[in-house]
Amino acid sequence: MDKSPDAFRTISEVAEVLETPAHVLRFWESRFPQIRPVKRAGGRRYYRPSDVALLAGIKRLLHDEGLTIRGVQKILRDQGVRHVAGLSDDSVSVEDLVTAATAEVVRLDGKRNPSEADLADLALEEEVPEAGFIAVEDEDEVGTVPAAVPVQTVLPLFDLPVAPKAAPRQPNLRDDASFASLIRALPPKALLGSAPQIAVLARRLAALRSEVASRAEGGQG
């Protein structure tokens, strides 16, 4: 059985009437605080006829007229809820609302006709919150900072013993392994231009390794 136009409706019923998914209606509620369904016992929300008309007007502005959410918010601020709700019966032209909003800006300005860039800046100024002020002390209250007192350096009577320098750390196998891992991590052909120098180093390392091995064998014998 169809409800009367004055009956309250659930969100499912409103979604069916407006042919709009329920999650879209909930999203519009989060963006337009003018939509205020009433709550009954149990926390269930019901939409009054005025809420349904407002949702229908918002749907027309967004879907049929191609306005953005920011543009619809501006029309709601400038023209009020009744104007947007009146769009549900196609009795009010969207062009009239936009023209009236522009005329209101011109009236408040009173000096020049606003350009599209000015209207965009005005919309941004309305949505961006004002930055908080930072307290700064007055120069008279701060006063003059006293100059730093020079500190006299006292030389010791006797020379302090100089700490012995630490012996240089000998490379261990872990360092060699780290160096080898770095070499392996290089991209292919990265050392191609240094092949002659690398060959000389390889021969020296091989000779050094043979010498160390021979000394180790002689010491064990």
PDB file of C-alpha atoms in Angstrom:
ATOM      1  CA  MET A   1       0.000   0.000   0.000  1.00  0.00           C
ATOM      2  CA  ASP A   2       1.414   3.358  -1.021  1.00  0.00           C
ATOM      3  CA  LYS A   3       2.007   5.926   1.703  1.00  0.00           C
ATOM      4  CA  SER A   4       0.541   9.399   1.623  1.00  0.00           C
ATOM      5  CA  PRO A   5       2.823  12.292   0.652  1.00  0.00           C
ATOM      6  CA  ASP A   6       2.847  13.514   4.268  1.00  0.00           C
ATOM      7  CA  ALA A   7       3.958  10.183   5.758  1.00  0.00           C
ATOM      8  CA  PHE A   8       7.389   9.632   7.224  1.00  0.00           C
ATOM      9  CA  ARG A   9       9.582   7.189   5.316  1.00  0.00           C
ATOM     10  CA  THR A  10      12.505   4.916   6.120  1.00  0.00           C
ATOM     11  CA  ILE A  11      15.752   5.185   4.204  1.00  0.00           C
ATOM     12  CA  SER A  12      14.805   2.126   2.156  1.00  0.00           C
ATOM     13  CA  GLU A  13      11.533   3.746   1.147  1.00  0.00           C
ATOM     14  CA  VAL A  14      13.286   7.021   0.274  1.00  0.00           C
ATOM     15  CA  ALA A  15      15.836   5.110  -1.788  1.00  0.00           C
ATOM     16  CA  GLU A  16      12.991   3.471  -3.693  1.00  0.00           C
ATOM     17  CA  VAL A  17      11.158   6.760  -4.269  1.00  0.00           C
ATOM     18  CA  LEU A  18      14.267   8.641  -5.459  1.00  0.00           C
ATOM     19  CA  GLU A  19      15.716   5.605  -7.263  1.00  0.00           C
ATOM     20  CA  THR A  20      18.970   6.178  -5.396  1.00  0.00           C
ATOM     21  CA  PRO A  21      20.894   3.562  -3.350  1.00  0.00           C
ATOM     22  CA  ALA A  22      20.677   3.897   0.427  1.00  0.00           C
ATOM     23  CA  HIS A  23      24.452   4.211   0.828  1.00  0.00           C
ATOM     24  CA  VAL A  24      24.414   7.227  -1.509  1.00  0.00           C
ATOM     25  CA  LEU A  25      21.742   8.874   0.647  1.00  0.00           C
ATOM     26  CA  ARG A  26      23.872   8.279   3.751  1.00  0.00           C
ATOM     27  CA  PHE A  27      26.861   9.838   1.974  1.00  0.00           C
ATOM     28  CA  TRP A  28      24.809  12.917   1.121  1.00  0.00           C
ATOM     29  CA  GLU A  29      23.789  13.200   4.780  1.00  0.00           C
ATOM     30  CA  SER A  30      27.477  13.331   5.736  1.00  0.00           C
ATOM     31  CA  ARG A  31      28.105  16.161   3.247  1.00  0.00           C
ATOM     32  CA  PHE A  32      24.918  18.188   3.728  1.00  0.00           C
ATOM     33  CA  PRO A  33      24.050  18.824   7.397  1.00  0.00           C
ATOM     34  CA  GLN A  34      20.741  20.338   6.263  1.00  0.00           C
ATOM     35  CA  ILE A  35      19.403  16.779   5.867  1.00  0.00           C
ATOM     36  CA  ARG A  36      18.108  15.941   9.358  1.00  0.00           C
ATOM     37  CA  PRO A  37      15.962  12.809   9.607  1.00  0.00           C
ATOM     38  CA  VAL A  38      14.140  12.257  12.895  1.00  0.00           C
ATOM     39  CA  LYS A  39      14.825   9.310  15.170  1.00  0.00           C
ATOM     40  CA  ARG A  40      12.127   7.217  16.751  1.00  0.00           C
ATOM     41  CA  ALA A  41      12.276   4.556  19.441  1.00  0.00           C
ATOM     42  CA  GLY A  42      15.028   2.065  18.805  1.00  0.00           C
ATOM     43  CA  GLY A  43      17.185   4.614  16.982  1.00  0.00           C
ATOM     44  CA  ARG A  44      15.538   4.081  13.607  1.00  0.00           C
ATOM     45  CA  ARG A  45      15.592   7.142  11.359  1.00  0.00           C
ATOM     46  CA  TYR A  46      12.603   8.460   9.474  1.00  0.00           C
ATOM     47  CA  TYR A  47      12.604  11.062   6.717  1.00  0.00           C
ATOM     48  CA  ARG A  48       9.984  13.775   6.683  1.00  0.00           C
ATOM     49  CA  PRO A  49       8.488  15.042   3.418  1.00  0.00           C
ATOM     50  CA  SER A  50      10.776  18.092   3.634  1.00  0.00           C
ATOM     51  CA  ASP A  51      13.812  15.794   3.926  1.00  0.00           C
ATOM     52  CA  VAL A  52      12.700  13.814   0.888  1.00  0.00           C
ATOM     53  CA  ALA A  53      12.176  17.028  -1.104  1.00  0.00           C
ATOM     54  CA  LEU A  54      15.639  18.280  -0.126  1.00  0.00           C
ATOM     55  CA  LEU A  55      17.228  14.982  -1.149  1.00  0.00           C
ATOM     56  CA  ALA A  56      15.386  15.138  -4.465  1.00  0.00           C
ATOM     57  CA  GLY A  57      16.669  18.671  -5.079  1.00  0.00           C
ATOM     58  CA  ILE A  58      20.235  17.655  -4.220  1.00  0.00           C
ATOM     59  CA  LYS A  59      19.960  14.694  -6.565  1.00  0.00           C
ATOM     60  CA  ARG A  60      18.816  16.960  -9.399  1.00  0.00           C
ATOM     61  CA  LEU A  61      21.714  19.373  -8.846  1.00  0.00           C
ATOM     62  CA  LEU A  62      24.302  16.601  -8.705  1.00  0.00           C
ATOM     63  CA  HIS A  63      23.027  14.160 -11.323  1.00  0.00           C
ATOM     64  CA  ASP A  64      20.923  16.186 -13.755  1.00  0.00           C
ATOM     65  CA  GLU A  65      22.678  19.563 -13.624  1.00  0.00           C
ATOM     66  CA  GLY A  66      26.217  18.210 -13.134  1.00  0.00           C
ATOM     67  CA  LEU A  67      27.115  20.379 -10.130  1.00  0.00           C
ATOM     68  CA  THR A  68      29.787  19.322  -7.655  1.00  0.00           C
ATOM     69  CA  ILE A  69      29.145  18.771  -3.965  1.00  0.00           C
ATOM     70  CA  ARG A  70      30.942  22.040  -3.253  1.00  0.00           C
ATOM     71  CA  GLY A  71      28.666  23.837  -5.712  1.00  0.00           C
ATOM     72  CA  VAL A  72      25.525  22.425  -4.088  1.00  0.00           C
ATOM     73  CA  GLN A  73      26.832  23.401  -0.645  1.00  0.00           C
ATOM     74  CA  LYS A  74      27.312  26.964  -1.881  1.00  0.00           C
ATOM     75  CA  ILE A  75      23.760  27.136  -3.249  1.00  0.00           C
ATOM     76  CA  LEU A  76      22.432  25.835   0.084  1.00  0.00           C
ATOM     77  CA  ARG A  77      24.384  28.518   1.958  1.00  0.00           C
ATOM     78  CA  ASP A  78      23.391  31.348  -0.367  1.00  0.00           C
ATOM     79  CA  GLN A  79      19.788  30.432  -1.230  1.00  0.00           C
ATOM     80  CA  GLY A  80      18.674  28.210   1.634  1.00  0.00           C
ATOM     81  CA  VAL A  81      17.069  24.802   1.945  1.00  0.00           C
ATOM     82  CA  ARG A  82      13.691  25.819   0.505  1.00  0.00           C
ATOM     83  CA  HIS A  83      15.168  26.791  -2.832  1.00  0.00           C
ATOM     84  CA  VAL A  84      16.977  23.470  -3.228  1.00  0.00           C
ATOM     85  CA  ALA A  85      13.951  21.499  -2.013  1.00  0.00           C
ATOM     86  CA  GLY A  86      11.840  23.367  -4.553  1.00  0.00           C
ATOM     87  CA  LEU A  87      13.913  21.878  -7.352  1.00  0.00           C
ATOM     88  CA  SER A  88      12.244  18.518  -6.763  1.00  0.00           C
ATOM     89  CA  ASP A  89       9.151  19.621  -8.713  1.00  0.00           C
ATOM     90  CA  ASP A  90      11.147  21.371 -11.500  1.00  0.00           C
ATOM     91  CA  SER A  91       9.507  24.685 -10.615  1.00  0.00           C
ATOM     92  CA  VAL A  92      12.772  26.534 -10.016  1.00  0.00           C
ATOM     93  CA  SER A  93      15.558  26.779 -12.559  1.00  0.00           C
ATOM     94  CA  VAL A  94      19.087  25.989 -11.475  1.00  0.00           C
ATOM     95  CA  GLU A  95      20.337  28.829 -13.641  1.00  0.00           C
ATOM     96  CA  ASP A  96      18.213  31.232 -11.589  1.00  0.00           C
ATOM     97  CA  LEU A  97      19.814  29.966  -8.379  1.00  0.00           C
ATOM     98  CA  VAL A  98      23.336  30.349  -9.744  1.00  0.00           C
ATOM     99  CA  THR A  99      22.551  33.829 -11.084  1.00  0.00           C
ATOM    100  CA  ALA A 100      21.088  34.876  -7.752  1.00  0.00           C
ATOM    101  CA  ALA A 101      24.129  33.578  -5.888  1.00  0.00           C
ATOM    102  CA  THR A 102      26.444  35.511  -8.210  1.00  0.00           C
ATOM    103  CA  ALA A 103      24.389  38.674  -7.771  1.00  0.00           C
ATOM    104  CA  GLU A 104      24.664  38.295  -3.997  1.00  0.00           C
ATOM    105  CA  VAL A 105      28.448  38.153  -4.248  1.00  0.00           C
ATOM    106  CA  VAL A 106      28.469  41.266  -6.439  1.00  0.00           C
ATOM    107  CA  ARG A 107      26.256  43.108  -3.978  1.00  0.00           C
ATOM    108  CA  LEU A 108      28.560  42.301  -1.073  1.00  0.00           C
ATOM    109  CA  ASP A 109      31.625  43.288  -3.059  1.00  0.00           C
ATOM    110  CA  GLY A 110      30.165  46.548  -4.373  1.00  0.00           C
ATOM    111  CA  LYS A 111      33.302  47.466  -6.321  1.00  0.00           C
ATOM    112  CA  ARG A 112      33.651  45.260  -9.374  1.00  0.00           C
ATOM    113  CA  ASN A 113      32.132  42.312 -11.167  1.00  0.00           C
ATOM    114  CA  PRO A 114      33.635  39.060  -9.883  1.00  0.00           C
ATOM    115  CA  SER A 115      35.431  36.838 -12.325  1.00  0.00           C
ATOM    116  CA  GLU A 116      35.354  33.063 -12.280  1.00  0.00           C
ATOM    117  CA  ALA A 117      38.707  33.028 -10.479  1.00  0.00           C
ATOM    118  CA  ASP A 118      37.342  35.394  -7.807  1.00  0.00           C
ATOM    119  CA  LEU A 119      34.298  33.193  -7.234  1.00  0.00           C
ATOM    120  CA  ALA A 120      36.554  30.140  -6.919  1.00  0.00           C
ATOM    121  CA  ASP A 121      38.754  31.958  -4.390  1.00  0.00           C
ATOM    122  CA  LEU A 122      35.655  32.984  -2.449  1.00  0.00           C
ATOM    123  CA  ALA A 123      34.482  29.378  -2.252  1.00  0.00           C
ATOM    124  CA  LEU A 124      37.902  28.262  -1.025  1.00  0.00           C
ATOM    125  CA  GLU A 125      37.967  30.980   1.631  1.00  0.00           C
ATOM    126  CA  GLU A 126      34.607  29.808   2.939  1.00  0.00           C
ATOM    127  CA  GLU A 127      35.728  26.201   3.283  1.00  0.00           C
ATOM    128  CA  VAL A 128      39.289  26.606   4.566  1.00  0.00           C
ATOM    129  CA  PRO A 129      39.301  27.178   8.363  1.00  0.00           C
ATOM    130  CA  GLU A 130      41.149  30.163   9.704  1.00  0.00           C
ATOM    131  CA  ALA A 131      44.632  29.483  11.013  1.00  0.00           C
ATOM    132  CA  GLY A 132      45.212  30.112  14.694  1.00  0.00           C
ATOM    133  CA  PHE A 133      47.285  33.055  15.852  1.00  0.00           C
ATOM    134  CA  ILE A 134      50.695  32.497  17.452  1.00  0.00           C
ATOM    135  CA  ALA A 135      51.389  34.548  20.550  1.00  0.00           C
ATOM    136  CA  VAL A 136      54.500  36.714  20.133  1.00  0.00           C
ATOM    137  CA  GLU A 137      56.047  38.609  23.026  1.00  0.00           C
ATOM    138  CA  ASP A 138      56.483  42.342  22.734  1.00  0.00           C
ATOM    139  CA  GLU A 139      60.035  43.608  22.367  1.00  0.00           C
ATOM    140  CA  ASP A 140      59.570  45.918  25.381  1.00  0.00           C
ATOM    141  CA  GLU A 141      58.462  42.998  27.565  1.00  0.00           C
ATOM    142  CA  VAL A 142      61.309  40.734  26.509  1.00  0.00           C
ATOM    143  CA  GLY A 143      63.993  43.204  27.551  1.00  0.00           C
ATOM    144  CA  THR A 144      67.643  43.263  26.657  1.00  0.00           C
ATOM    145  CA  VAL A 145      69.490  39.974  26.811  1.00  0.00           C
ATOM    146  CA  PRO A 146      72.696  40.392  28.866  1.00  0.00           C
ATOM    147  CA  ALA A 147      75.902  39.807  26.983  1.00  0.00           C
ATOM    148  CA  ALA A 148      77.726  36.582  27.670  1.00  0.00           C
ATOM    149  CA  VAL A 149      80.573  36.890  30.185  1.00  0.00           C
ATOM    150  CA  PRO A 150      83.890  35.833  28.612  1.00  0.00           C
ATOM    151  CA  VAL A 151      85.428  32.793  30.254  1.00  0.00           C
ATOM    152  CA  GLN A 152      89.192  32.895  30.869  1.00  0.00           C
ATOM    153  CA  THR A 153      90.984  29.754  29.861  1.00  0.00           C
ATOM    154  CA  VAL A 154      93.420  28.436  32.505  1.00  0.00           C
ATOM    155  CA  LEU A 155      96.350  26.480  31.165  1.00  0.00           C
ATOM    156  CA  PRO A 156      97.480  23.431  33.199  1.00  0.00           C
ATOM    157  CA  LEU A 157     100.799  23.595  35.035  1.00  0.00           C
ATOM    158  CA  PHE A 158     101.931  20.292  33.644  1.00  0.00           C
ATOM    159  CA  ASP A 159     101.356  18.701  30.308  1.00  0.00           C
ATOM    160  CA  LEU A 160      98.756  16.006  30.463  1.00  0.00           C
ATOM    161  CA  PRO A 161      99.830  12.572  29.274  1.00  0.00           C
ATOM    162  CA  VAL A 162      98.858  11.906  25.737  1.00  0.00           C
ATOM    163  CA  ALA A 163      96.722   8.834  25.326  1.00  0.00           C
ATOM    164  CA  PRO A 164      98.293   6.273  23.023  1.00  0.00           C
ATOM    165  CA  LYS A 165      96.758   6.002  19.624  1.00  0.00           C
ATOM    166  CA  ALA A 166      94.720   2.922  19.019  1.00  0.00           C
ATOM    167  CA  ALA A 167      96.282   0.464  16.652  1.00  0.00           C
ATOM    168  CA  PRO A 168      94.572   0.284  13.282  1.00  0.00           C
ATOM    169  CA  ARG A 169      92.010  -2.451  13.127  1.00  0.00           C
ATOM    170  CA  GLN A 170      93.053  -5.400  11.046  1.00  0.00           C
ATOM    171  CA  PRO A 171      90.557  -6.558   8.452  1.00  0.00           C
ATOM    172  CA  ASN A 172      88.891  -9.838   9.266  1.00  0.00           C
ATOM    173  CA  LEU A 173      87.053 -12.405   7.254  1.00  0.00           C
ATOM    174  CA  ARG A 174      83.746 -10.654   7.854  1.00  0.00           C
ATOM    175  CA  ASP A 175      85.059  -7.511   6.170  1.00  0.00           C
ATOM    176  CA  ASP A 176      86.274  -9.582   3.234  1.00  0.00           C
ATOM    177  CA  ALA A 177      82.890 -11.236   3.002  1.00  0.00           C
ATOM    178  CA  SER A 178      81.144  -7.866   3.092  1.00  0.00           C
ATOM    179  CA  PHE A 179      83.411  -6.529   0.356  1.00  0.00           C
ATOM    180  CA  ALA A 180      82.786  -9.623  -1.727  1.00  0.00           C
ATOM    181  CA  SER A 181      79.031  -9.263  -1.273  1.00  0.00           C
ATOM    182  CA  LEU A 182      79.253  -5.665  -2.449  1.00  0.00           C
ATOM    183  CA  ILE A 183      81.157  -6.772  -5.539  1.00  0.00           C
ATOM    184  CA  ARG A 184      78.534  -9.433  -6.283  1.00  0.00           C
ATOM    185  CA  ALA A 185      75.741  -6.890  -5.868  1.00  0.00           C
ATOM    186  CA  LEU A 186      77.082  -4.736  -8.702  1.00  0.00           C
ATOM    187  CA  PRO A 187      75.080  -4.883 -11.940  1.00  0.00           C
ATOM    188  CA  PRO A 188      76.449  -6.947 -14.828  1.00  0.00           C
ATOM    189  CA  LYS A 189      79.227  -5.324 -16.842  1.00  0.00           C
ATOM    190  CA  ALA A 190      79.605  -2.609 -14.186  1.00  0.00           C
ATOM    191  CA  LEU A 191      83.363  -3.246 -13.931  1.00  0.00           C
ATOM    192  CA  LEU A 192      83.906  -3.944 -17.606  1.00  0.00           C
ATOM    193  CA  GLY A 193      85.816  -0.690 -18.129  1.00  0.00           C
ATOM    194  CA  SER A 194      88.183  -1.509 -15.238  1.00  0.00           C
ATOM    195  CA  ALA A 195      89.012  -5.042 -16.380  1.00  0.00           C
ATOM    196  CA  PRO A 196      92.796  -4.410 -16.889  1.00  0.00           C
ATOM    197  CA  GLN A 197      93.229  -2.919 -13.415  1.00  0.00           C
ATOM    198  CA  ILE A 198      91.161  -5.704 -11.853  1.00  0.00           C
ATOM    199  CA  ALA A 199      93.317  -8.331 -13.590  1.00  0.00           C
ATOM    200  CA  VAL A 200      96.492  -6.777 -12.118  1.00  0.00           C
ATOM    201  CA  LEU A 201      94.935  -6.743  -8.632  1.00  0.00           C
ATOM    202  CA  ALA A 202      93.803 -10.339  -9.031  1.00  0.00           C
ATOM    203  CA  ARG A 203      97.340 -11.469  -9.891  1.00  0.00           C
ATOM    204  CA  ARG A 204      98.782  -9.584  -6.899  1.00  0.00           C
ATOM    205  CA  LEU A 205      96.191 -11.090  -4.574  1.00  0.00           C
ATOM    206  CA  ALA A 206      96.929 -14.588  -5.891  1.00  0.00           C
ATOM    207  CA  ALA A 207     100.657 -14.099  -5.334  1.00  0.00           C
ATOM    208  CA  LEU A 208     100.046 -12.725  -1.846  1.00  0.00           C
ATOM    209  CA  ARG A 209      97.807 -15.650  -0.981  1.00  0.00           C
ATOM    210  CA  SER A 210     100.459 -18.128  -2.141  1.00  0.00           C
ATOM    211  CA  GLU A 211     103.129 -16.359  -0.085  1.00  0.00           C
ATOM    212  CA  VAL A 212     100.956 -16.384   3.047  1.00  0.00           C
ATOM    213  CA  ALA A 213     100.151 -20.061   2.544  1.00  0.00           C
ATOM    214  CA  SER A 214     103.813 -20.981   2.120  1.00  0.00           C
ATOM    215  CA  ARG A 215     104.800 -19.067   5.268  1.00  0.00           C
ATOM    216  CA  ALA A 216     102.065 -20.776   7.210  1.00  0.00           C
ATOM    217  CA  GLU A 217     103.264 -24.189   6.087  1.00  0.00           C
ATOM    218  CA  GLY A 218     106.890 -23.298   6.985  1.00  0.00           C
ATOM    219  CA  GLY A 219     105.874 -22.170  10.465  1.00  0.00           C
ATOM    220  CA  GLN A 220     103.975 -25.382  11.128  1.00  0.00           C
ATOM    221  CA  GLY A 221     106.954 -27.511   9.995  1.00  0.00           C
TER     222      GLY A 221
END
